[in-house]
Amino acid sequence: MSSVTLKGSPISLEGKLPQEGDKAPNFSVVKQDLSEISLKDLSGKVKILVSVPSLDTAVCAIETKKFNERAAQETGITTVIVSGDLPFAMKRFCSVEGITSSNLVTGSQYKDFSFSKNYGVHMSSGPLAGLAARAVFVVDKDDVVRYVELVPEIGKEPEYDKILEEAKKLV
């Protein structure tokens, strides 16, 4: 079991964090239009899978906007932002922030926690228990994990440059 911190306080995570070279675990999330998308729907594509607690927090909002500005502009890379937000809140956020790229998908795990549990980022303690910790997984076209970043402090952003560099190698 891994852990992260929230303002310095330890938070336990449920599940096993996949390692580079592992087959990416399957998951299912609900898109803004209430349809579901899973890992198998993205097979054959390079994927940046991003877990965040909620788009209604400052760091998660910044992170989503940065991935929209940078990764979603890359041909051949699909970015999926997974949070505990309802699809309606995600749709509102994307509308307000002008996020319309077809290469960036927001996915809610309100019905199914398979993403956070299968990827080892499900917070099982602390004030955000039940939500996903901040992490990024770069997955190749054959659904093999090629890069993992579990952000140690939930209030910090991931290493965007490194993530994009790793994803671009796979296109």
mmCIF file of C-alpha atoms in Angstrom:
data_model
loop_
_atom_site.group_PDB
_atom_site.id
_atom_site.type_symbol
_atom_site.label_atom_id
_atom_site.label_comp_id
_atom_site.label_asym_id
_atom_site.label_seq_id
_atom_site.Cartn_x
_atom_site.Cartn_y
_atom_site.Cartn_z
ATOM 1 C CA MET A 1 0.000 0.000 0.000
ATOM 2 C CA SER A 2 1.341 3.407 -0.994
ATOM 3 C CA SER A 3 0.751 6.730 0.691
ATOM 4 C CA VAL A 4 0.828 10.422 -0.104
ATOM 5 C CA THR A 5 0.391 13.537 1.997
ATOM 6 C CA LEU A 6 -2.188 16.292 2.131
ATOM 7 C CA LYS A 7 -0.652 19.449 3.614
ATOM 8 C CA GLY A 8 1.939 17.205 5.235
ATOM 9 C CA SER A 9 -0.517 14.736 6.794
ATOM 10 C CA PRO A 10 -0.178 11.129 5.605
ATOM 11 C CA ILE A 11 -2.953 9.630 3.470
ATOM 12 C CA SER A 12 -3.162 5.865 2.861
ATOM 13 C CA LEU A 13 -3.871 4.615 -0.637
ATOM 14 C CA GLU A 14 -5.777 1.456 -1.466
ATOM 15 C CA GLY A 15 -4.673 -0.858 -4.241
ATOM 16 C CA LYS A 16 -1.373 -1.536 -5.969
ATOM 17 C CA LEU A 17 0.300 1.138 -8.060
ATOM 18 C CA PRO A 18 1.151 -0.328 -11.491
ATOM 19 C CA GLN A 19 4.832 -0.258 -12.393
ATOM 20 C CA GLU A 20 6.479 0.545 -15.704
ATOM 21 C CA GLY A 21 6.193 -2.528 -17.928
ATOM 22 C CA ASP A 22 2.974 -3.786 -16.292
ATOM 23 C CA LYS A 23 -0.151 -4.331 -18.355
ATOM 24 C CA ALA A 24 -2.426 -1.371 -17.602
ATOM 25 C CA PRO A 25 -5.385 -2.378 -15.441
ATOM 26 C CA ASN A 26 -8.817 -2.003 -16.960
ATOM 27 C CA PHE A 27 -11.183 0.694 -15.707
ATOM 28 C CA SER A 28 -14.506 2.266 -16.551
ATOM 29 C CA VAL A 29 -15.445 5.930 -16.098
ATOM 30 C CA VAL A 30 -18.459 8.026 -17.078
ATOM 31 C CA LYS A 31 -17.953 10.820 -19.627
ATOM 32 C CA GLN A 32 -19.773 14.162 -19.661
ATOM 33 C CA ASP A 33 -22.506 12.778 -21.928
ATOM 34 C CA LEU A 34 -23.104 9.916 -19.410
ATOM 35 C CA SER A 35 -21.637 7.305 -21.736
ATOM 36 C CA GLU A 36 -18.921 5.064 -20.350
ATOM 37 C CA ILE A 37 -15.362 4.715 -21.550
ATOM 38 C CA SER A 38 -12.884 2.037 -20.541
ATOM 39 C CA LEU A 39 -9.266 1.210 -21.207
ATOM 40 C CA LYS A 40 -10.269 -1.197 -23.980
ATOM 41 C CA ASP A 41 -12.055 1.673 -25.789
ATOM 42 C CA LEU A 42 -8.694 3.446 -25.982
ATOM 43 C CA SER A 43 -6.672 0.458 -27.137
ATOM 44 C CA GLY A 44 -4.333 1.267 -29.998
ATOM 45 C CA LYS A 45 -3.808 4.827 -28.745
ATOM 46 C CA VAL A 46 -1.114 6.383 -26.576
ATOM 47 C CA LYS A 47 -2.805 7.427 -23.356
ATOM 48 C CA ILE A 48 -2.021 9.851 -20.555
ATOM 49 C CA LEU A 49 -4.233 8.772 -17.657
ATOM 50 C CA VAL A 50 -4.482 11.486 -15.026
ATOM 51 C CA SER A 51 -6.105 10.996 -11.637
ATOM 52 C CA VAL A 52 -7.148 14.023 -9.604
ATOM 53 C CA PRO A 53 -9.391 14.350 -6.545
ATOM 54 C CA SER A 54 -11.788 17.005 -7.942
ATOM 55 C CA LEU A 55 -11.848 19.600 -10.703
ATOM 56 C CA ASP A 56 -13.337 21.960 -8.105
ATOM 57 C CA THR A 57 -9.972 22.340 -6.392
ATOM 58 C CA ALA A 58 -7.397 24.885 -7.515
ATOM 59 C CA VAL A 59 -4.542 22.477 -8.292
ATOM 60 C CA CYS A 60 -6.784 19.990 -10.115
ATOM 61 C CA ALA A 61 -8.255 22.811 -12.205
ATOM 62 C CA ILE A 62 -4.776 24.107 -13.087
ATOM 63 C CA GLU A 63 -3.591 20.586 -13.936
ATOM 64 C CA THR A 64 -6.565 19.887 -16.196
ATOM 65 C CA LYS A 65 -6.088 23.200 -17.999
ATOM 66 C CA LYS A 66 -2.365 22.539 -18.481
ATOM 67 C CA PHE A 67 -3.014 19.064 -19.890
ATOM 68 C CA ASN A 68 -5.600 20.604 -22.208
ATOM 69 C CA GLU A 69 -3.118 23.251 -23.378
ATOM 70 C CA ARG A 70 -0.182 20.889 -23.809
ATOM 71 C CA ALA A 71 -1.061 17.211 -24.172
ATOM 72 C CA ALA A 72 -4.437 17.559 -25.874
ATOM 73 C CA GLN A 73 -2.737 19.411 -28.730
ATOM 74 C CA GLU A 74 -0.504 16.425 -29.492
ATOM 75 C CA THR A 75 -1.623 14.233 -32.368
ATOM 76 C CA GLY A 76 -1.846 10.577 -31.428
ATOM 77 C CA ILE A 77 -2.154 11.078 -27.661
ATOM 78 C CA THR A 78 -5.426 10.821 -25.748
ATOM 79 C CA THR A 79 -5.527 12.329 -22.261
ATOM 80 C CA VAL A 80 -8.120 11.080 -19.778
ATOM 81 C CA ILE A 81 -8.694 13.102 -16.605
ATOM 82 C CA VAL A 82 -10.344 10.914 -13.942
ATOM 83 C CA SER A 83 -11.923 12.430 -10.829
ATOM 84 C CA GLY A 84 -14.715 11.892 -8.345
ATOM 85 C CA ASP A 85 -16.738 14.770 -9.818
ATOM 86 C CA LEU A 86 -20.132 14.110 -11.337
ATOM 87 C CA PRO A 87 -20.214 14.276 -15.146
ATOM 88 C CA PHE A 88 -22.400 17.405 -14.927
ATOM 89 C CA ALA A 89 -19.758 19.248 -12.879
ATOM 90 C CA MET A 90 -17.075 18.136 -15.332
ATOM 91 C CA LYS A 91 -19.138 19.417 -18.240
ATOM 92 C CA ARG A 92 -19.645 22.769 -16.500
ATOM 93 C CA PHE A 93 -15.926 23.050 -15.703
ATOM 94 C CA CYS A 94 -14.891 22.277 -19.290
ATOM 95 C CA SER A 95 -17.455 24.712 -20.680
ATOM 96 C CA VAL A 96 -16.319 27.553 -18.416
ATOM 97 C CA GLU A 97 -12.629 26.829 -19.095
ATOM 98 C CA GLY A 98 -13.076 26.377 -22.870
ATOM 99 C CA ILE A 99 -11.879 22.769 -22.852
ATOM 100 C CA THR A 100 -13.236 21.241 -26.044
ATOM 101 C CA SER A 101 -10.387 19.104 -27.409
ATOM 102 C CA SER A 102 -11.408 15.674 -28.607
ATOM 103 C CA ASN A 103 -7.997 14.470 -27.356
ATOM 104 C CA LEU A 104 -8.929 15.240 -23.732
ATOM 105 C CA VAL A 105 -11.666 13.253 -22.033
ATOM 106 C CA THR A 106 -12.969 13.835 -18.526
ATOM 107 C CA GLY A 107 -14.177 10.734 -16.745
ATOM 108 C CA SER A 108 -16.066 10.421 -13.491
ATOM 109 C CA GLN A 109 -15.685 7.417 -11.271
ATOM 110 C CA TYR A 110 -18.815 8.225 -9.244
ATOM 111 C CA LYS A 111 -20.377 4.856 -10.188
ATOM 112 C CA ASP A 112 -17.288 2.694 -10.281
ATOM 113 C CA PHE A 113 -14.005 3.121 -8.423
ATOM 114 C CA SER A 114 -12.166 0.676 -10.702
ATOM 115 C CA PHE A 115 -9.738 3.352 -11.832
ATOM 116 C CA SER A 116 -8.539 4.547 -8.445
ATOM 117 C CA LYS A 117 -8.544 1.062 -6.918
ATOM 118 C CA ASN A 118 -6.941 -0.722 -9.901
ATOM 119 C CA TYR A 119 -4.292 1.991 -10.227
ATOM 120 C CA GLY A 120 -3.502 2.140 -6.497
ATOM 121 C CA VAL A 121 -4.519 5.764 -6.006
ATOM 122 C CA HIS A 122 -7.781 5.341 -4.055
ATOM 123 C CA MET A 123 -7.479 7.421 -0.886
ATOM 124 C CA SER A 124 -8.634 5.254 2.022
ATOM 125 C CA SER A 125 -7.966 7.730 4.836
ATOM 126 C CA GLY A 126 -8.010 11.452 5.519
ATOM 127 C CA PRO A 127 -10.464 14.189 4.573
ATOM 128 C CA LEU A 128 -10.477 13.178 0.880
ATOM 129 C CA ALA A 129 -11.089 9.465 1.505
ATOM 130 C CA GLY A 130 -12.931 7.902 -1.423
ATOM 131 C CA LEU A 131 -11.344 10.175 -4.009
ATOM 132 C CA ALA A 132 -8.277 9.556 -6.186
ATOM 133 C CA ALA A 133 -4.825 10.842 -5.311
ATOM 134 C CA ARG A 134 -2.939 12.915 -7.868
ATOM 135 C CA ALA A 135 -1.086 10.617 -10.265
ATOM 136 C CA VAL A 136 -0.285 10.242 -13.960
ATOM 137 C CA PHE A 137 0.201 7.080 -16.005
ATOM 138 C CA VAL A 138 1.503 7.049 -19.570
ATOM 139 C CA VAL A 139 0.238 3.946 -21.365
ATOM 140 C CA ASP A 140 1.339 2.800 -24.808
ATOM 141 C CA LYS A 141 -0.781 1.600 -27.752
ATOM 142 C CA ASP A 142 -0.606 -1.989 -26.451
ATOM 143 C CA ASP A 143 -1.899 -0.921 -23.014
ATOM 144 C CA VAL A 144 1.449 -1.311 -21.264
ATOM 145 C CA VAL A 145 2.334 1.227 -18.561
ATOM 146 C CA ARG A 146 5.444 3.145 -19.665
ATOM 147 C CA TYR A 147 5.607 5.926 -17.051
ATOM 148 C CA VAL A 148 4.174 6.362 -13.551
ATOM 149 C CA GLU A 149 4.123 9.471 -11.407
ATOM 150 C CA LEU A 150 2.400 9.400 -8.038
ATOM 151 C CA VAL A 151 2.601 12.999 -6.809
ATOM 152 C CA PRO A 152 3.747 12.698 -3.176
ATOM 153 C CA GLU A 153 1.906 15.821 -1.941
ATOM 154 C CA ILE A 154 -1.680 16.118 -3.188
ATOM 155 C CA GLY A 155 -1.423 19.918 -3.337
ATOM 156 C CA LYS A 156 1.459 19.796 -5.857
ATOM 157 C CA GLU A 157 1.373 19.476 -9.649
ATOM 158 C CA PRO A 158 2.952 16.637 -11.648
ATOM 159 C CA GLU A 159 6.030 16.906 -13.889
ATOM 160 C CA TYR A 160 4.306 17.961 -17.137
ATOM 161 C CA ASP A 161 7.475 18.111 -19.245
ATOM 162 C CA LYS A 162 8.566 14.596 -18.267
ATOM 163 C CA ILE A 163 5.064 13.202 -18.848
ATOM 164 C CA LEU A 164 4.801 14.737 -22.324
ATOM 165 C CA GLU A 165 8.309 13.631 -23.204
ATOM 166 C CA GLU A 166 7.469 10.026 -22.273
ATOM 167 C CA ALA A 167 4.132 10.090 -24.162
ATOM 168 C CA LYS A 168 5.681 11.570 -27.325
ATOM 169 C CA LYS A 169 8.215 8.723 -27.443
ATOM 170 C CA LEU A 170 5.315 6.295 -27.932
ATOM 171 C CA VAL A 171 3.486 8.004 -30.803
#
